[in-house]
Short mmCIF file of C-alpha atoms in Angstrom, two decimals:
data_model
loop_
_atom_site.label_atom_id
_atom_site.label_comp_id
_atom_site.label_asym_id
_atom_site.label_seq_id
_atom_site.Cartn_x
_atom_site.Cartn_y
_atom_site.Cartn_z
CA UNK A 1 17.14 1.19 -37.36
CA UNK A 2 15.43 2.56 -34.26
CA UNK A 3 13.11 0.32 -32.27
CA UNK A 4 9.58 1.60 -31.74
CA UNK A 5 6.55 0.36 -29.91
CA UNK A 6 5.18 -1.05 -33.18
CA UNK A 7 8.23 -3.18 -34.01
CA UNK A 8 6.44 -6.26 -32.74
CA UNK A 9 2.69 -6.84 -32.44
CA UNK A 10 1.31 -6.52 -28.90
CA UNK A 11 0.40 -10.20 -29.01
CA UNK A 12 4.09 -10.93 -28.54
CA UNK A 13 3.70 -9.92 -24.89
CA UNK A 14 1.56 -12.97 -24.25
CA UNK A 15 4.16 -15.16 -25.87
CA UNK A 16 6.81 -14.30 -23.33
CA UNK A 17 8.44 -17.30 -21.68
CA UNK A 18 6.54 -18.64 -18.74
CA UNK A 19 8.05 -19.69 -15.43
CA UNK A 20 9.55 -23.05 -16.19
CA UNK A 21 10.61 -23.92 -12.67
CA UNK A 22 9.32 -27.32 -11.55
CA UNK A 23 6.28 -26.95 -9.34
CA UNK A 24 6.15 -23.21 -9.94
CA UNK A 25 2.36 -23.06 -10.06
CA UNK A 26 2.01 -25.24 -6.97
CA UNK A 27 4.59 -23.18 -5.12
CA UNK A 28 2.74 -19.98 -5.97
CA UNK A 29 -0.58 -21.44 -4.83
CA UNK A 30 0.95 -22.62 -1.56
CA UNK A 31 2.51 -19.21 -0.91
CA UNK A 32 -0.73 -17.31 -1.57
CA UNK A 33 -2.74 -19.80 0.48
CA UNK A 34 -0.27 -19.52 3.35
CA UNK A 35 -0.37 -15.72 3.30
CA UNK A 36 -4.18 -15.71 3.12
CA UNK A 37 -4.39 -18.12 6.04
CA UNK A 38 -1.91 -16.00 8.00
CA UNK A 39 -3.98 -12.89 7.33
CA UNK A 40 -7.21 -14.56 8.50
CA UNK A 41 -5.51 -15.86 11.64
CA UNK A 42 -4.00 -12.46 12.40
CA UNK A 43 -7.36 -10.79 11.81
CA UNK A 44 -9.11 -13.16 14.22
CA UNK A 45 -6.50 -12.47 16.91
CA UNK A 46 -6.59 -8.71 16.32
CA UNK A 47 -10.39 -8.55 16.46
CA UNK A 48 -10.40 -10.23 19.85
CA UNK A 49 -7.84 -8.02 21.56
CA UNK A 50 -8.74 -4.83 23.35
CA UNK A 51 -10.48 -3.52 26.43
CA UNK A 52 -13.29 -6.00 25.79
CA UNK A 53 -11.48 -9.31 25.34
CA UNK A 54 -13.05 -11.85 22.97
CA UNK A 55 -11.58 -15.31 22.42
CA UNK A 56 -10.64 -16.22 18.80
CA UNK A 57 -13.21 -19.04 18.82
CA UNK A 58 -15.90 -16.55 19.82
CA UNK A 59 -14.77 -14.12 17.13
CA UNK A 60 -15.09 -16.87 14.52
CA UNK A 61 -18.42 -17.98 15.98
CA UNK A 62 -19.77 -14.45 15.75
CA UNK A 63 -18.82 -14.27 12.06
CA UNK A 64 -20.38 -17.65 11.32
CA UNK A 65 -23.61 -16.68 13.06
CA UNK A 66 -23.78 -13.49 11.00
CA UNK A 67 -23.45 -15.67 7.90
CA UNK A 68 -26.46 -17.72 9.04
CA UNK A 69 -24.49 -20.72 10.31
CA UNK A 70 -25.34 -21.84 13.83
CA UNK A 71 -21.77 -22.95 14.52
CA UNK A 72 -19.39 -21.97 17.30
CA UNK A 73 -19.79 -19.89 20.46
CA UNK A 74 -20.84 -16.26 20.50
CA UNK A 75 -18.94 -13.64 22.56
CA UNK A 76 -19.61 -14.18 26.25
CA UNK A 77 -18.29 -10.77 27.38
CA UNK A 78 -20.85 -8.00 27.89
CA UNK A 79 -21.13 -5.89 24.73
CA UNK A 80 -18.72 -8.27 23.02
CA UNK A 81 -20.87 -8.58 19.90
CA UNK A 82 -21.20 -4.81 19.57
CA UNK A 83 -17.48 -4.28 20.15
CA UNK A 84 -16.69 -6.68 17.35
CA UNK A 85 -19.05 -5.39 14.68
CA UNK A 86 -19.04 -1.69 15.46
CA UNK A 87 -15.36 -1.16 16.33
CA UNK A 88 -13.02 -4.13 15.81
CA UNK A 89 -14.09 -5.61 12.48
CA UNK A 90 -14.21 -2.26 10.64
CA UNK A 91 -10.77 -1.39 11.98
CA UNK A 92 -9.20 -4.76 11.16
CA UNK A 93 -10.79 -4.81 7.71
CA UNK A 94 -9.62 -1.27 6.91
CA UNK A 95 -6.13 -2.17 8.16
CA UNK A 96 -6.06 -5.14 5.78
CA UNK A 97 -7.30 -3.05 2.84
CA UNK A 98 -4.79 -0.25 3.52
CA UNK A 99 -1.91 -2.69 3.98
CA UNK A 100 -2.80 -4.51 0.77
CA UNK A 101 -2.95 -1.23 -1.15
CA UNK A 102 0.43 -0.10 0.18
CA UNK A 103 2.11 -3.47 -0.44
CA UNK A 104 0.76 -3.77 -3.98
CA UNK A 105 1.58 -0.17 -4.92
CA UNK A 106 5.11 -0.55 -3.56
CA UNK A 107 5.71 -3.64 -5.70
CA UNK A 108 4.37 -1.79 -8.76
CA UNK A 109 6.58 1.24 -8.19
CA UNK A 110 9.68 -0.89 -7.78
CA UNK A 111 8.83 -2.71 -11.01
CA UNK A 112 8.09 0.44 -12.99
CA UNK A 113 11.17 2.34 -11.81
CA UNK A 114 13.48 -0.67 -11.66
CA UNK A 115 14.56 0.71 -8.31
CA UNK A 116 14.28 -1.04 -4.93
CA UNK A 117 13.97 2.32 -3.18
CA UNK A 118 10.75 3.18 -4.98
CA UNK A 119 7.45 3.41 -3.10
CA UNK A 120 4.20 5.40 -3.49
CA UNK A 121 5.73 8.36 -1.70
CA UNK A 122 8.21 8.78 -4.58
CA UNK A 123 5.49 10.17 -6.86
CA UNK A 124 4.07 12.46 -4.20
CA UNK A 125 1.03 10.50 -3.05
CA UNK A 126 1.75 10.67 0.67
CA UNK A 127 2.96 14.28 0.72
CA UNK A 128 0.05 15.43 -1.43
CA UNK A 129 -2.48 13.64 0.74
CA UNK A 130 -0.94 15.15 3.87
CA UNK A 131 -1.09 18.62 2.33
CA UNK A 132 -4.73 18.17 1.30
CA UNK A 133 -5.69 17.04 4.79
CA UNK A 134 -3.77 19.91 6.38
CA UNK A 135 -5.54 22.45 4.14
CA UNK A 136 -8.93 21.04 5.13
CA UNK A 137 -8.03 21.13 8.82
CA UNK A 138 -6.63 24.67 8.84
CA UNK A 139 -9.35 26.23 6.68
CA UNK A 140 -12.08 24.53 8.67
CA UNK A 141 -13.99 23.51 5.54
CA UNK A 142 -16.73 21.00 6.37
CA UNK A 143 -18.58 20.77 3.07
CA UNK A 144 -18.58 16.96 3.27
CA UNK A 145 -19.02 16.71 7.02
CA UNK A 146 -16.83 14.05 8.59
CA UNK A 147 -15.58 13.01 5.16
CA UNK A 148 -14.02 16.39 4.36
CA UNK A 149 -10.49 15.58 5.56
CA UNK A 150 -10.31 12.11 3.91
CA UNK A 151 -11.73 13.54 0.68
CA UNK A 152 -9.21 16.40 0.73
CA UNK A 153 -6.40 13.94 1.37
CA UNK A 154 -7.51 11.71 -1.51
CA UNK A 155 -7.75 14.69 -3.87
CA UNK A 156 -4.37 16.00 -2.70
CA UNK A 157 -2.66 12.69 -3.36
CA UNK A 158 -4.05 12.43 -6.88
CA UNK A 159 -3.33 16.09 -7.66
CA UNK A 160 0.27 15.88 -6.50
CA UNK A 161 0.85 12.74 -8.54
CA UNK A 162 -0.53 14.47 -11.63
CA UNK A 163 1.73 17.47 -10.96
CA UNK A 164 4.84 15.28 -10.60
CA UNK A 165 4.07 13.43 -13.82
CA UNK A 166 3.30 16.63 -15.75
CA UNK A 167 6.52 18.33 -14.64
CA UNK A 168 8.61 15.24 -15.41
CA UNK A 169 7.18 14.66 -18.88
CA UNK A 170 9.12 16.12 -21.81
CA UNK A 171 8.84 15.47 -25.53
CA UNK A 172 6.18 12.84 -25.00
CA UNK A 173 8.49 10.77 -22.78
CA UNK A 174 9.01 10.40 -19.06
CA UNK A 175 12.47 9.44 -17.86
CA UNK A 176 12.58 7.51 -14.61
CA UNK A 177 15.37 9.61 -13.11
CA UNK A 178 13.55 12.85 -13.96
CA UNK A 179 10.34 11.50 -12.46
CA UNK A 180 12.03 10.50 -9.21
CA UNK A 181 13.89 13.81 -8.85
CA UNK A 182 10.69 15.73 -9.61
CA UNK A 183 8.93 13.71 -6.95
CA UNK A 184 11.64 14.58 -4.43
CA UNK A 185 11.28 18.28 -5.22
CA UNK A 186 7.47 18.26 -5.05
CA UNK A 187 7.57 16.29 -1.80
CA UNK A 188 9.90 18.91 -0.32
CA UNK A 189 7.59 21.75 -1.36
CA UNK A 190 4.57 19.92 0.04
CA UNK A 191 6.41 19.36 3.32
CA UNK A 192 7.26 23.05 3.53
CA UNK A 193 3.63 23.96 2.84
CA UNK A 194 2.48 21.64 5.62
CA UNK A 195 4.95 23.29 7.99
CA UNK A 196 3.60 26.71 7.05
CA UNK A 197 0.02 25.56 7.65
CA UNK A 198 1.00 24.23 11.07
CA UNK A 199 2.57 27.61 11.83
CA UNK A 200 -0.64 29.52 11.09
CA UNK A 201 -3.00 26.94 12.61
CA UNK A 202 -4.31 27.12 16.15
CA UNK A 203 -3.31 24.58 18.79
CA UNK A 204 -6.06 22.11 17.96
CA UNK A 205 -5.24 22.36 14.26
CA UNK A 206 -1.56 21.69 14.90
CA UNK A 207 -2.44 18.62 16.96
CA UNK A 208 -4.83 17.34 14.29
CA UNK A 209 -2.29 17.75 11.50
CA UNK A 210 0.49 16.18 13.55
CA UNK A 211 -1.67 13.21 14.58
CA UNK A 212 -2.86 12.70 11.00
CA UNK A 213 0.70 12.76 9.68
CA UNK A 214 1.70 10.10 12.22
CA UNK A 215 -0.91 7.64 10.94
CA UNK A 216 -3.82 6.04 12.77
CA UNK A 217 -6.79 3.74 12.21
CA UNK A 218 -8.78 5.27 15.05
CA UNK A 219 -11.35 6.70 12.62
CA UNK A 220 -12.03 3.37 10.90
CA UNK A 221 -15.63 2.62 9.96
CA UNK A 222 -17.58 0.43 7.56
CA UNK A 223 -18.13 3.49 5.37
CA UNK A 224 -14.38 3.97 5.05
CA UNK A 225 -13.99 0.29 4.16
CA UNK A 226 -16.72 0.65 1.56
CA UNK A 227 -14.81 3.46 -0.14
CA UNK A 228 -11.27 2.08 0.15
CA UNK A 229 -11.99 -1.55 -0.79
CA UNK A 230 -13.24 -0.82 -4.35
CA UNK A 231 -10.11 1.27 -4.98
CA UNK A 232 -8.01 -1.71 -3.91
CA UNK A 233 -9.99 -4.10 -6.09
CA UNK A 234 -9.68 -1.89 -9.18
CA UNK A 235 -5.99 -1.21 -8.58
CA UNK A 236 -5.08 -4.85 -7.97
CA UNK A 237 -7.00 -6.01 -11.06
CA UNK A 238 -5.29 -3.37 -13.20
CA UNK A 239 -1.81 -4.30 -11.99
CA UNK A 240 -2.40 -8.03 -12.49
CA UNK A 241 -3.56 -7.33 -16.05
CA UNK A 242 -0.16 -5.71 -16.73
CA UNK A 243 1.92 -8.18 -14.71
CA UNK A 244 3.54 -9.78 -17.77
CA UNK A 245 4.41 -6.36 -19.20
CA UNK A 246 6.04 -5.40 -15.90
CA UNK A 247 8.14 -8.57 -16.15
CA UNK A 248 9.24 -7.57 -19.64
CA UNK A 249 10.01 -4.03 -18.50
CA UNK A 250 12.48 -5.53 -16.01
CA UNK A 251 14.55 -6.60 -19.04
CA UNK A 252 15.08 -2.93 -19.91
CA UNK A 253 13.07 -0.39 -21.87
CA UNK A 254 14.62 -1.22 -25.23
CA UNK A 255 14.06 -4.95 -24.85
CA UNK A 256 10.50 -4.37 -23.65
CA UNK A 257 9.76 -2.23 -26.72
CA UNK A 258 11.14 -4.92 -29.03
CA UNK A 259 8.75 -7.38 -27.36
CA UNK A 260 5.75 -5.18 -28.07
CA UNK A 261 5.37 -3.24 -24.82
CA UNK A 262 4.30 0.40 -25.06
CA UNK A 263 6.57 1.46 -22.22
CA UNK A 264 5.27 5.00 -21.87
CA UNK A 265 1.62 3.95 -21.71
CA UNK A 266 2.47 1.17 -19.27
CA UNK A 267 4.30 3.62 -17.04
CA UNK A 268 1.40 6.09 -17.13
CA UNK A 269 -1.13 3.36 -16.26
CA UNK A 270 0.91 2.08 -13.36
CA UNK A 271 1.49 5.58 -11.97
CA UNK A 272 -2.25 6.27 -12.10
CA UNK A 273 -3.01 2.95 -10.40
CA UNK A 274 -0.38 3.61 -7.73
CA UNK A 275 -1.84 7.05 -7.09
CA UNK A 276 -5.29 5.49 -6.70
CA UNK A 277 -4.06 2.83 -4.28
CA UNK A 278 -1.82 5.16 -2.28
CA UNK A 279 -4.35 7.98 -2.02
CA UNK A 280 -7.13 5.60 -0.97
CA UNK A 281 -4.92 4.20 1.78
CA UNK A 282 -3.47 7.46 3.07
CA UNK A 283 -6.82 9.29 2.95
CA UNK A 284 -8.27 7.21 5.78
CA UNK A 285 -5.22 6.45 7.91
CA UNK A 286 -2.67 9.19 7.44
CA UNK A 287 0.91 8.44 6.43
CA UNK A 288 2.04 4.87 7.12
CA UNK A 289 5.67 4.57 6.12
CA UNK A 290 7.91 1.68 5.02
CA UNK A 291 5.11 -0.82 4.29
CA UNK A 292 5.28 -0.23 0.53
CA UNK A 293 9.07 -0.24 0.68
CA UNK A 294 9.93 -3.25 2.85
CA UNK A 295 7.07 -5.71 2.23
CA UNK A 296 7.74 -6.20 -1.53
CA UNK A 297 11.41 -6.86 -0.72
CA UNK A 298 10.55 -9.54 1.82
CA UNK A 299 7.98 -11.14 -0.48
CA UNK A 300 10.38 -11.08 -3.45
CA UNK A 301 12.88 -13.13 -1.44
CA UNK A 302 10.32 -15.94 -1.34
CA UNK A 303 8.14 -15.39 -4.40
CA UNK A 304 10.80 -14.33 -6.88
CA UNK A 305 10.60 -11.40 -9.33
CA UNK A 306 7.56 -12.51 -11.37
CA UNK A 307 4.81 -9.92 -10.91
CA UNK A 308 1.89 -12.30 -11.36
CA UNK A 309 2.83 -13.81 -8.00
CA UNK A 310 4.66 -10.84 -6.49
CA UNK A 311 1.71 -8.42 -6.71
CA UNK A 312 -0.96 -10.47 -4.88
CA UNK A 313 1.63 -11.80 -2.44
CA UNK A 314 2.79 -8.26 -1.63
CA UNK A 315 -0.84 -7.22 -1.12
CA UNK A 316 -1.42 -10.06 1.34
CA UNK A 317 1.91 -9.40 3.05
CA UNK A 318 1.14 -5.71 3.42
CA UNK A 319 -2.26 -6.53 4.88
CA UNK A 320 -0.68 -8.84 7.46
CA UNK A 321 1.91 -6.21 8.44
CA UNK A 322 -0.59 -3.37 8.91
CA UNK A 323 -3.09 -5.54 10.83
CA UNK A 324 -0.29 -6.69 13.14
CA UNK A 325 1.11 -3.15 13.51
CA UNK A 326 -2.32 -1.73 14.35
CA UNK A 327 -2.85 -4.44 16.95
CA UNK A 328 0.46 -3.50 18.56
CA UNK A 329 -0.33 0.22 18.33
CA UNK A 330 -3.54 -0.10 20.33
CA UNK A 331 -2.50 -2.77 22.84
CA UNK A 332 1.16 -2.14 23.77
CA UNK A 333 0.23 0.71 26.11
CA UNK A 334 -2.91 0.41 28.24
CA UNK A 335 -5.64 2.96 27.49
CA UNK A 336 -3.44 4.73 24.94
CA UNK A 337 -2.80 4.33 21.23
CA UNK A 338 0.62 4.62 19.67
CA UNK A 339 0.92 6.37 16.28
CA UNK A 340 0.73 3.65 13.64
CA UNK A 341 3.06 5.39 11.20
CA UNK A 342 5.73 5.83 13.86
CA UNK A 343 5.49 2.16 14.81
CA UNK A 344 5.90 0.96 11.23
CA UNK A 345 8.85 3.31 10.73
CA UNK A 346 10.56 2.11 13.93
CA UNK A 347 10.32 -1.49 12.72
CA UNK A 348 10.56 -0.88 8.97
CA UNK A 349 13.67 1.29 9.06
CA UNK A 350 15.98 -1.32 10.62
CA UNK A 351 14.32 -4.04 8.51
CA UNK A 352 15.08 -2.16 5.31
CA UNK A 353 18.65 -1.49 6.45
CA UNK A 354 19.07 -5.24 7.02
CA UNK A 355 17.69 -5.98 3.55
CA UNK A 356 20.07 -3.43 2.04
CA UNK A 357 23.12 -4.94 3.73
CA UNK A 358 21.99 -8.47 2.91
CA UNK A 359 21.58 -7.69 -0.79
CA UNK A 360 24.93 -5.89 -1.02
CA UNK A 361 26.76 -8.70 0.77
CA UNK A 362 25.23 -11.47 -1.36
CA UNK A 363 24.94 -9.79 -4.77
CA UNK A 364 27.45 -6.98 -4.64
CA UNK A 365 24.72 -4.35 -5.03
CA UNK A 366 21.15 -3.90 -6.18
CA UNK A 367 21.73 -4.67 -9.83
#
């Protein structure tokens, strides 16, 4: 008898065994609280660093005064208040939103594919966004004004994801291996198309495409935060709603189907959510590599494999990493800004290699 998605009522999903480890709930709360506190502390430090230095106490005082609380000192430096609210806070907030989106989407992809090498780039989000931005830059289209390039990048990321999924789907099913290999092929084609666009572009276009592909938060604004944050909220809520199903999927497709999980629908939902999160992040910052790959690994070492804790913890961890990386990118060299994507790759590459060796040495492989 062949198992189908109707073998067991969907209610069985909610009856899956809960985490029985002593103090599991308390441990999860402590981990999330610690990550949230670390993010707030890092954000306060990042907001105060720059050409106009503002002490952390003054940064906090400025926020409290904006909230109507007459507590703490205000920035003493000339133009300190303006520097915080017009430049620093939008940039730090967007960095946190982008990092959270990348961390969460990476954890989802690894859960859906059952593969530790999975990240949003596997399904073509990054390559598609880069191609969309490059097309907007080379063609000179300005139909949306300053939002044209981010909008083109967002649309490119979603379109490429849809293309990868459509090409990989056969007979109403989508095999993981086929999906990954299709993503590799589409990414290669998108990379070739970007190279061709750079070849036909003028010098300023080549520089714009190259800088965008290297990643940067230099164009951060409250408007960008207002567009990216809702995408993060929707994506995180959707993934948490399916957290238990992702746990069951880790048991294998056949076992998950016996427990009432519609594997194909779950996979489609998570791919759509990942495309939303990845495209929203890449559209405003360019390509930031290794965050969605390394952060979930590091978090899983502490939080364990359960997605109800892993997903929000990965989001907070990704936010911390990108805020810290952006701070380093704009302060390591005076009066110059390092490419954010290059910085994360320089640190993330060796970190992932260490994780790979550590897992192989301790567990004999990824399985």
